[in-house]
Every structure is written in C-alpha cells, then in structure tokens.
Amino acid sequence: MATTSKAPTIDDLRVKLCYICREEELHGAPLENPPRRWTHPCKCTLVAHEQCLLKWIQSAQASQGRAPNALKCPQCGVNYELESNNPPVLRLMEVGNKMIQKAGSLFIVFGAATVAGVIGTSVYVVMTGYGAWAVQKFIGKEMFDLLLGDDPSNWPWSAYLNLPILPLSLIFNRLGMTSTVYPIYPILLTLPSSSPSLNRRVNEYWRLPENARRIIDGIVSTRPAVVDSSSPSSWPPSPFLFGLFGVPLIQWLYRRMYKQVYFKVMGSMPPERTNLMRRNRNRNGNGGNGGGGQQGNREANANGVRRNNVRRMNIGDGPFGIRVQANIREEVIDMPPNDAEVENQVQDAVAAAERLAEGVPDDEDEVISISASTIGRKIAGALVTPAIASWAGNLLLRFTQRTRSVWLREFLAIKKPIGAIWMPPPVDLGNRDMHTLGTFRQIVVGVQMIAKGLWGSTRTWAESDPVWWRNTVGLGLFIAAKDCVHLFHLWLSKRELESRKVKSLDFSAVDIRELDLLPSFPRLAGP
Amino acid sequence: MASISSRRLAKELREIHAEGCPVGIELLKADDFATWWFSIEVMGESQYRDEKYTLQFRFDSQYPISSPAVQFVVGDGREAPIHPHVYSNGHICASILGNEWSPVLSVIAVCVTLQSMLASCKKKERPTDNDRYVRTAPDNPKKTRFHYDDDE
C-alpha cells in the first residue's frame, strides 16, 4: 500500500485538456511537433498550454477593462504567477511611464477645465500668451525683447496672428497631423517669416539722428564693436532657411538612422503609423508592421528549421501606448505538418498583434478610440517643448563655457549678449533717415538688407546671440536622447515578453479523486 | 486543419452534435466558423413563457482568446426579448461577453448564461437608455463599452 505525501503534478495526468484551445493530449501518445509545454497555474483542475495561456494573458492585459482579470484563473480565482526577465530598470521605467500617463490624464482634466472656463472669454489671449512664452523660451529673452518686447501693445500685427497659432501647431505637430519629427518646426517657420519687426523702443532709439547715422555705416560696413566678432555672421543659418531646408534634411537623415538602429535592437521595422487618425490595417498581416517577421516565418517554414511566433504587447494602458513585438523562436525538428496551418497561425498572430497595437483587442472592424490620458500626455509634451528647448540650450551653453571648447563655441555661435548698449537697427526700408542718402545709396542699402535677410539673416537675427540656434541643437539632442531611452525601454520590454513563463503548480489543492491520473501514480488507499 | 479558432469551434460543434444542446437551446445554423445561430427559450415559469428568440454568435480568428460577438437577431419576424439588459436592436449588456469573458467559457456556456439571465428577470422592460443607445449603436456590439451593473 503505497502512501505518499507528494501531490500529483501536471505530468501525472492521463489526459491533459487545454482550457483555452480545447486540444487534448494523452499521456504517452506521440507528441506534437514541436512539443508544447503544459502548465497548471492555479489551484483547480484547469490546465492549459503555456503558449495559449500567455497569449490570453497578453491579450487581456492589453485591454483596460479586462486587465484586472488577466492573471486570474476563471474558475478558482487564483492569481497566476508570471516569471520573466524583468530587471529593476524596466520596472522603474514602467512606473515612470505610468506616472507620465497619469499626468497626461490630469492634464486633460485641468486643461479641459481651463479651456471650459476660458472659452467664452479669451481662448485667444491664453493662446497668444502661450505663444509669446514659447517664443521667448525658444529664442531667448534678449531676442524676444528686441523682436516683441514686454508690452503687447507694441507688438506688430503679425504677432497677433502667429503667436496664437503656435500652441495649435505644436500640438498638431506632436499628434502627427503633419509629418514632421522636429517639434519646434512651427516656431522656426512662423516666427522668422513674420520678419523681425522691432518694437517701438528700438524704433525710437534708431530715430535719434546720431544713431540713425550708425545704421547706414553699420549695415554697409562693419558690425558694431560690442558684438563678439569671433564667429562669422553667416553662421548659424537664418532660422527661415534652416527651417525650410535644414530641418527636413536632418529629419530625413535622423529617421533613416533611427529605423536602422530600431531594426538592430528590435529585430523588426518600427511601426509605420505616426498619424493618430489614420487607420492602417492590413488584414493579411502584410503591412509594415510585422511584415518582416512574417517573411522570416515563411523562410524558416520552407527550411523546416524553426518557427517564429510574433507576439506584441502594449505598454501603457492607452491605445496609443508603446508597442512591442517579440519574436519567440521555437526549434522545430521536422517539417511542420502543414504549411498552410503554420501560415494561418502566423497570420493570426500578426493580426492579433495588429489589433493589440491598435488597442482594439477583439474587434474585427475598425474603431476609433482615443485614450484621454495618452492625448493629454502628448499635448502636455508638445506644450512644454519650448521650455525643454530652452533648458537644453542653456545646458549646452554651460557645457561650452565649462569645457571652453572652441569648436563647440563656434558651432553654437555663442556670442556675448547684446545688452543695452547695442540696439539692432530696424529692418525698415521706409526709415525716414534714409532720405538723407542719395537714391543710389538707398537702393544699395535696400538690396543688401534684403539679401542679408534671406541668405544670412536679418541683422537682428544675425548679430544677436543666437539663442534659438543652440536651443534648436539642444532640443535635437534631447529628442535623440529621448528616443534612445524609448528604444531601451522597448528592448527591455521585448526581452521581458520573450522570457515570460507561467509558474506551474502541483495539484495539492485539488481532491485527487477529481483528477484523471495515470495508473502509475501512487494513490492513497480508498476508504 | 485551420487556425486555433476553427479547430476549437469544430470541437465545440462536434460536442453539440454528439451530446445535444441543453433544454431550451437549439442549434439553428452553423455553416461556417464565422456565424452561428441558436434558438433560445426559457423553460418553466418566467416572464418569457412560450417565447422563442434567436441568438447570433459571430467569431473572429482570435476566438477563444477574444470573445464572440453575441446578440439577439432582430428582423424577419424576430424580436429581441424585452429585458433590462437587452436593447431593442438585439445588443446585450452582459459582462461575460465583455470584461468577464474567459476562454474557459464556450458557446453553449454563453447560451446557458443568457438563458438564465432571461429566466431571472422580474419585470419586462427595456434598458433606460435604450433609445439613445440604439440610435448610435455600432453594428458589432463588441465595439460598445457597456457599463455593467451588478444588479442580478
């Protein structure tokens, strides 16, 4: 009479029935190719294929409503234990991500309250105010004072058009309505095109005859002595030219590079979809997403060597969270039984991944659902961009000063602030003092100013300390750094997803008589 | 052989043919693995005595990971039962079809649950927001985010 205190495990079952796919496996029967791992993750009699269970958990976790039940056994309610390669850095990042997401929804709530409160009275004032703040952050206080000044009554009419548009264009830019990566692009294009219109203070200054005389000399010959003459005035490029040609070029190069790095790290191409509103769903799974994975599958299939299961998950609870694709490789010894079947599975996996990525876990059809917190996060992110640019630019400045790098200094074209001593001359061809000149001289001055305005820059832009330029560079570096962190996060998540295992428990909590055990299992003596 | 979804549905169908449906439930149509129809009837004393309804299941390729889209068939002389959780377009607000769906459930299990949902009904009435919902409802009930009350 064999008595034992050892509880039976999944390996002692005569018949295993996966509660998810309902496939059975008889003990001792020829195993499937490849053999599929079984798991008994809870305290009741339910057992499942590990892959089926992981698929279910992933799918449930991707949906906000179902996430609380994702790790719960539907019969006994015990929580499944997942084991995976989940380093502290990833957990920290997840926490950070969640907090930012929370901040995003808070932003939406408070933002909506503000908008609602202000809407009747002065959305316009708020947006203009924001625009002014953004411009000041981006081009620096000094340039701002020169261009616009503290007193809004002195602003040129174009400022009242450009400034309120700014927050909108920043947001649209971030939400992907336009196809740019570089978020400050709108500032670059809108601001300089308004041409540095000087405020009244500057105008008055230059109307004084002794100053006016200096315009004529200043424009044609040398620059004022106060300005640091070490850097040539043709560097940096004018914001307008840079916005028109430089930004698109750099963006294009950067995207190419990013895609390559992404492919190296993640083993697939980055998701193509940048547009929030565009629905790009390819039911055949041949779309940009996962297309590479599928290709790989077909090839592997032909060789009969291995099979990739493409799995993806969402990070963050919004539909527009980060997507992760994981390639899980299973070694296959023989040819898979049926090519069509494998292909079908692959297509299912890809379709599932698509759906997961779209945040519509179950629907066949398309649905546009937008998560408030994700949108809030994006909008808030877009609106703090100028502050980030200013901060990054400052950091660059301080770094340059600390290291005394001549090269950096030249590149960033750092000059001493103009301060109160030097006032840039107005770019106003109708300046009254021009009448003291001969006609020919007037034309020469005019042509030179226009040429400078286009190719170098207008005098104000060229001769002030180009805060905007180092802020641009700084923001660019910031974006690159952000993308690096993002990629690192994706990579960690992918590794976590690939290493997932469900902890298998024994049947100690179940009455043994309920189980269909192998005859070889030592039983307790019956009553 | 086909995908996991059709293999599992084939298995469920074999079981239905072999063991038959529970009392009051009948398989009307299961020509493919996309749409199945059942007739459902509440046995014994209830608000729905001698009434027969048609239940439609729609499966996608992710079944049973993703829940089936279940609704009552409306039109061609068929009506949705009048019930606080059933809209006049046939859509059903039941948590097991949404957040509480689990792959451990089956087509027959869903039928039985809905049958008992009807059987336990005390008063025949439409959901309070019926008109508003029906006006804007999507074709597929799974696209609706129902708010489930636990008043059963």
XYZ file of C-alpha atoms in Angstrom, chain A residues 65-485:
421
model
C -11.464 46.514 -18.872
C -10.100 43.008 -18.926
C -6.695 43.715 -17.408
C -7.831 43.106 -13.785
C -8.838 39.558 -14.716
C -5.859 38.846 -16.926
C -3.892 36.922 -14.346
C -6.860 35.329 -12.595
C -7.998 31.781 -13.057
C -11.602 31.965 -14.341
C -12.578 29.002 -12.193
C -10.807 29.257 -8.841
C -9.776 32.904 -8.975
C -6.176 32.224 -8.023
C -3.690 34.682 -9.433
C -1.231 33.267 -11.931
C 2.404 33.811 -11.208
C 4.387 35.069 -14.145
C 8.115 34.639 -14.220
C 10.106 36.743 -16.601
C 13.282 38.636 -17.065
C 12.112 41.870 -15.533
C 15.079 43.953 -14.369
C 14.575 46.850 -11.909
C 15.342 49.348 -14.672
C 12.354 48.146 -16.672
C 10.090 48.244 -13.639
C 11.294 51.757 -12.889
C 10.596 52.747 -16.478
C 7.131 51.226 -16.303
C 6.416 53.198 -13.147
C 7.704 56.352 -14.811
C 5.603 55.624 -17.864
C 2.513 55.118 -15.737
C 3.163 58.363 -13.882
C 3.544 60.317 -17.081
C 0.363 58.692 -18.328
C -1.390 59.760 -15.110
C -0.013 63.255 -15.546
C -1.426 63.150 -19.055
C -4.936 62.454 -17.816
C -4.568 65.085 -15.100
C -3.507 67.484 -17.776
C -6.596 66.665 -19.789
C -8.807 67.206 -16.759
C -7.255 70.520 -15.744
C -6.695 71.544 -19.325
C -10.340 70.871 -20.122
C -11.401 72.810 -17.042
C -9.217 75.739 -18.067
C -10.430 75.670 -21.622
C -14.031 75.452 -20.496
C -13.527 78.351 -18.128
C -11.781 80.486 -20.632
C -13.583 79.527 -23.750
C -16.253 82.174 -23.551
C -13.875 84.946 -22.632
C -10.488 84.586 -24.151
C -9.061 81.428 -25.581
C -7.264 83.781 -27.838
C -5.494 85.602 -25.046
C -4.374 82.366 -23.457
C -3.047 81.051 -26.723
C -1.318 84.273 -27.590
C 0.164 84.374 -24.124
C 1.362 80.848 -24.527
C 2.768 81.636 -27.947
C 4.674 84.582 -26.532
C 6.022 82.469 -23.724
C 7.046 79.712 -26.135
C 8.824 82.135 -28.424
C 10.604 83.763 -25.520
C 11.698 80.397 -24.221
C 12.924 79.396 -27.586
C 14.743 82.421 -28.893
C 15.872 83.777 -25.560
C 14.772 86.739 -23.522
C 17.092 89.160 -25.205
C 15.954 88.451 -28.734
C 12.381 88.382 -27.569
C 12.690 91.824 -26.078
C 14.193 93.029 -29.299
C 11.588 91.470 -31.512
C 8.479 91.912 -29.474
C 9.141 93.443 -26.096
C 7.258 93.056 -22.864
C 4.490 95.381 -23.811
C 1.970 93.617 -26.029
C 0.650 96.949 -27.263
C 3.926 97.335 -29.126
C 3.699 94.003 -30.883
C 3.344 94.079 -34.631
C 0.040 92.873 -36.014
C 1.651 89.711 -37.352
C 2.478 88.657 -33.802
C -1.211 88.546 -33.040
C -1.663 86.076 -35.860
C 1.417 83.957 -35.353
C 1.520 83.650 -31.590
C -1.940 82.174 -31.012
C -1.402 79.705 -33.842
C 1.758 78.461 -32.215
C 0.275 76.248 -29.482
C -2.062 74.692 -32.039
C 0.679 73.951 -34.491
C 2.841 72.486 -31.741
C 0.032 70.173 -30.724
C -0.904 69.162 -34.252
C 2.703 68.546 -34.963
C 3.022 66.245 -31.985
C -0.168 64.387 -32.719
C 1.207 63.576 -36.100
C -1.217 65.515 -38.241
C 1.780 66.802 -40.064
C 4.690 64.615 -40.944
C 7.484 66.233 -39.016
C 9.575 64.869 -36.222
C 11.118 68.054 -35.022
C 8.531 69.672 -32.788
C 9.799 73.240 -32.802
C 9.475 73.389 -36.545
C 6.357 75.558 -36.348
C 8.249 78.225 -34.418
C 11.064 78.211 -36.906
C 8.736 78.667 -39.811
C 6.182 81.037 -38.375
C 8.377 83.333 -36.404
C 11.042 84.497 -38.796
C 8.569 84.806 -41.618
C 6.958 87.479 -39.549
C 10.299 89.251 -40.047
C 11.821 90.806 -37.004
C 9.527 93.715 -36.520
C 11.023 95.807 -33.863
C 9.192 97.304 -31.054
C 8.676 100.943 -30.563
C 11.516 101.307 -28.134
C 14.015 100.191 -30.715
C 12.420 102.290 -33.378
C 12.599 105.341 -31.249
C 16.198 104.634 -30.460
C 17.077 104.485 -34.109
C 15.159 107.596 -34.941
C 17.641 109.626 -32.982
C 19.871 111.215 -35.626
C 23.195 110.146 -34.111
C 22.040 106.546 -34.009
C 20.479 106.675 -37.404
C 23.794 107.628 -38.891
C 25.203 104.413 -37.495
C 22.641 102.370 -39.355
C 23.993 103.439 -42.629
C 27.551 102.709 -41.624
C 26.635 99.637 -39.709
C 24.699 97.971 -42.442
C 27.188 98.604 -45.139
C 30.481 98.250 -43.360
C 31.444 96.724 -40.056
C 29.375 95.310 -37.333
C 29.229 97.160 -34.041
C 32.365 96.646 -31.998
C 30.447 95.338 -29.000
C 29.468 92.191 -30.792
C 31.858 89.325 -30.452
C 33.452 89.260 -33.849
C 34.941 85.793 -33.477
C 32.100 83.999 -35.208
C 31.118 84.799 -38.748
C 27.662 86.215 -39.192
C 26.792 83.606 -41.824
C 26.716 81.032 -39.056
C 24.258 79.950 -37.808
C 21.982 79.887 -40.836
C 18.924 82.057 -40.698
C 16.020 80.429 -38.898
C 13.930 80.637 -42.017
C 16.420 78.876 -44.237
C 17.190 76.346 -41.566
C 13.511 75.667 -41.047
C 12.915 75.311 -44.742
C 15.887 73.164 -45.752
C 17.953 72.179 -42.724
C 15.205 70.678 -40.593
C 13.690 68.455 -43.293
C 17.128 67.201 -44.297
C 18.243 66.451 -40.754
C 14.894 64.889 -40.045
C 15.171 62.612 -43.022
C 18.680 61.526 -42.068
C 17.654 61.029 -38.470
C 14.646 58.896 -39.400
C 16.771 56.663 -41.582
C 19.280 56.224 -38.819
C 16.579 55.613 -36.223
C 14.996 52.925 -38.377
C 18.296 51.142 -38.732
C 19.027 51.244 -35.028
C 15.456 50.169 -34.288
C 15.809 47.210 -36.612
C 19.075 46.177 -34.979
C 17.622 46.379 -31.493
C 14.100 45.075 -32.028
C 14.552 42.777 -34.990
C 11.730 44.419 -36.898
C 10.958 47.718 -38.506
C 9.473 50.454 -36.354
C 5.728 50.861 -36.590
C 4.948 52.957 -39.626
C 1.950 54.627 -38.177
C 2.702 58.110 -36.985
C -0.657 59.558 -37.689
C -3.111 59.444 -34.868
C -6.190 59.467 -37.010
C -5.016 57.273 -39.807
C -6.215 53.742 -39.618
C -3.840 51.488 -41.389
C -4.919 47.935 -41.043
C -3.832 45.222 -43.350
C -5.854 42.142 -42.684
C -3.362 39.917 -44.425
C -0.720 40.939 -41.997
C 1.489 42.039 -44.826
C 1.647 45.625 -43.690
C 4.735 47.381 -42.497
C 4.304 46.057 -39.008
C 5.444 42.552 -38.547
C 5.875 42.095 -42.246
C 9.493 41.268 -41.663
C 8.568 38.735 -39.026
C 6.183 37.035 -41.348
C 8.697 36.900 -44.110
C 11.089 35.288 -41.693
C 8.417 32.795 -40.803
C 7.851 31.771 -44.362
C 11.513 31.267 -44.961
C 12.003 29.341 -41.768
C 8.971 27.338 -42.670
C 10.441 26.366 -46.003
C 13.606 25.140 -44.374
C 11.714 23.393 -41.649
C 14.164 24.666 -39.122
C 12.350 26.985 -36.848
C 9.189 28.876 -36.388
C 8.774 32.389 -35.123
C 5.800 33.366 -33.128
C 5.309 37.027 -33.389
C 3.940 38.468 -30.221
C 3.286 42.009 -29.305
C 2.109 43.846 -26.317
C 1.095 47.321 -25.355
C 2.951 49.243 -22.755
C 0.823 51.759 -21.032
C -2.897 51.405 -20.982
C -3.823 53.721 -23.789
C -4.457 52.540 -27.294
C -1.532 54.616 -28.356
C 0.886 53.173 -25.901
C 4.190 51.784 -26.946
C 4.074 48.650 -28.996
C 6.416 45.829 -28.530
C 6.947 42.976 -30.844
C 8.705 39.922 -29.653
C 9.967 37.091 -31.750
C 9.751 33.850 -29.955
C 11.713 31.181 -31.655
C 10.920 27.573 -31.221
C 13.212 24.989 -32.604
C 11.388 22.621 -34.861
C 12.921 19.305 -35.621
C 10.881 18.235 -38.627
C 8.860 19.987 -41.228
C 5.747 21.475 -39.716
C 2.792 19.207 -40.533
C 1.112 21.664 -42.794
C 2.432 24.813 -44.307
C -0.973 26.385 -44.613
C -1.645 25.761 -40.992
C 1.509 27.413 -39.829
C 0.924 30.288 -42.133
C -2.550 30.639 -40.771
C -1.213 30.734 -37.259
C 1.306 33.314 -38.249
C -1.357 35.416 -39.858
C -3.442 35.087 -36.753
C -0.537 36.157 -34.630
C 0.161 39.132 -36.834
C -3.488 40.074 -36.951
C -3.687 39.748 -33.202
C -0.609 41.874 -32.853
C -2.132 44.471 -35.126
C -5.230 44.513 -33.070
C -3.277 44.682 -29.850
C -1.240 47.510 -31.200
C -4.347 49.322 -32.272
C -5.790 48.902 -28.833
C -8.879 47.150 -30.134
C -8.227 43.703 -28.789
C -11.201 41.825 -30.143
C -12.797 43.710 -32.927
C -12.732 42.625 -36.488
C -13.747 46.043 -37.621
C -12.137 49.307 -37.091
C -12.935 51.545 -34.228
C -11.510 54.876 -33.346
C -10.951 55.102 -29.673
C -8.706 57.669 -28.171
C -7.379 57.456 -24.709
C -7.634 60.748 -22.913
C -4.511 60.242 -20.878
C -2.368 59.477 -23.910
C -3.632 62.518 -25.724
C -3.104 64.620 -22.631
C 0.409 63.315 -22.375
C 1.099 64.223 -25.969
C -0.423 67.679 -25.744
C 1.324 68.482 -22.488
C 4.520 67.181 -24.017
C 4.055 69.399 -27.032
C 3.381 72.450 -24.918
C 6.448 72.100 -22.706
C 8.690 71.651 -25.736
C 9.865 75.284 -25.764
C 10.852 75.011 -22.111
C 12.765 71.834 -22.855
C 14.472 73.524 -25.782
C 15.413 76.465 -23.596
C 16.685 74.169 -20.878
C 18.698 72.068 -23.318
C 20.114 75.182 -24.939
C 21.171 76.525 -21.560
C 22.784 73.220 -20.748
C 24.752 73.400 -23.988
C 25.821 76.945 -23.198
C 27.008 75.995 -19.747
C 28.727 72.926 -21.074
C 30.540 75.038 -23.636
C 31.605 77.544 -21.008
C 32.756 74.811 -18.656
C 34.785 72.910 -21.243
C 35.988 76.041 -23.058
C 35.658 74.104 -26.295
C 36.373 76.425 -29.186
C 34.754 74.079 -31.622
C 31.517 73.948 -29.687
C 31.598 77.680 -29.265
C 31.952 78.180 -32.986
C 29.314 75.622 -33.776
C 26.787 77.086 -31.400
C 27.836 80.610 -32.431
C 27.737 81.764 -28.845
C 28.141 85.497 -28.568
C 28.081 87.902 -25.717
C 24.598 89.191 -25.088
C 23.992 92.488 -26.846
C 22.715 94.006 -23.690
C 21.500 97.540 -23.526
C 24.471 99.111 -25.280
C 23.813 97.910 -28.753
C 20.466 98.131 -30.389
C 19.965 96.366 -33.656
C 18.842 98.624 -36.430
C 15.302 98.308 -37.705
C 14.778 96.435 -40.923
C 12.619 99.143 -42.212
C 13.360 100.442 -45.652
C 10.949 103.280 -45.143
C 13.059 104.661 -42.365
C 12.892 108.384 -42.564
C 16.606 108.827 -42.112
C 17.155 107.057 -45.356
C 16.061 110.225 -47.076
C 19.313 111.839 -46.113
C 21.007 109.449 -48.521
C 21.196 109.591 -52.263
C 18.860 107.437 -54.303
C 21.545 105.044 -55.444
C 22.803 104.601 -51.890
C 19.251 103.897 -50.780
C 18.872 101.139 -53.352
C 22.179 99.588 -52.418
C 21.256 99.556 -48.764
C 17.860 98.109 -49.573
C 19.221 95.307 -51.744
C 21.841 94.467 -49.190
C 19.296 94.268 -46.446
C 17.005 92.000 -48.429
C 19.883 89.774 -49.430
C 21.053 89.576 -45.865
C 17.575 88.891 -44.648
C 17.292 85.912 -46.954
C 20.738 84.391 -47.037
C 22.440 85.375 -43.883
C 19.693 86.696 -41.847
C 18.253 89.990 -40.978
C 20.614 91.981 -38.854
C 18.740 91.289 -35.676
C 18.914 87.573 -36.176
C 22.486 87.543 -37.359
C 24.020 89.770 -34.769
C 22.257 88.843 -31.598
C 23.384 85.923 -29.552
C 21.677 83.073 -31.466
C 19.878 81.538 -28.518
C 17.429 79.977 -30.947
C 20.228 78.071 -32.609
C 21.633 76.425 -29.507
C 18.108 75.748 -28.331
C 17.427 74.059 -31.646
C 20.559 71.975 -31.342
C 19.774 71.284 -27.703
C 16.252 70.163 -28.467
C 17.551 67.955 -31.255
C 19.930 66.285 -28.834
C 17.129 65.977 -26.309
C 14.923 64.229 -28.848
C 17.731 61.867 -29.764
C 18.302 61.080 -26.086
C 14.590 60.548 -25.570
C 14.468 58.145 -28.489
C 17.403 56.231 -27.044
C 15.610 55.817 -23.720
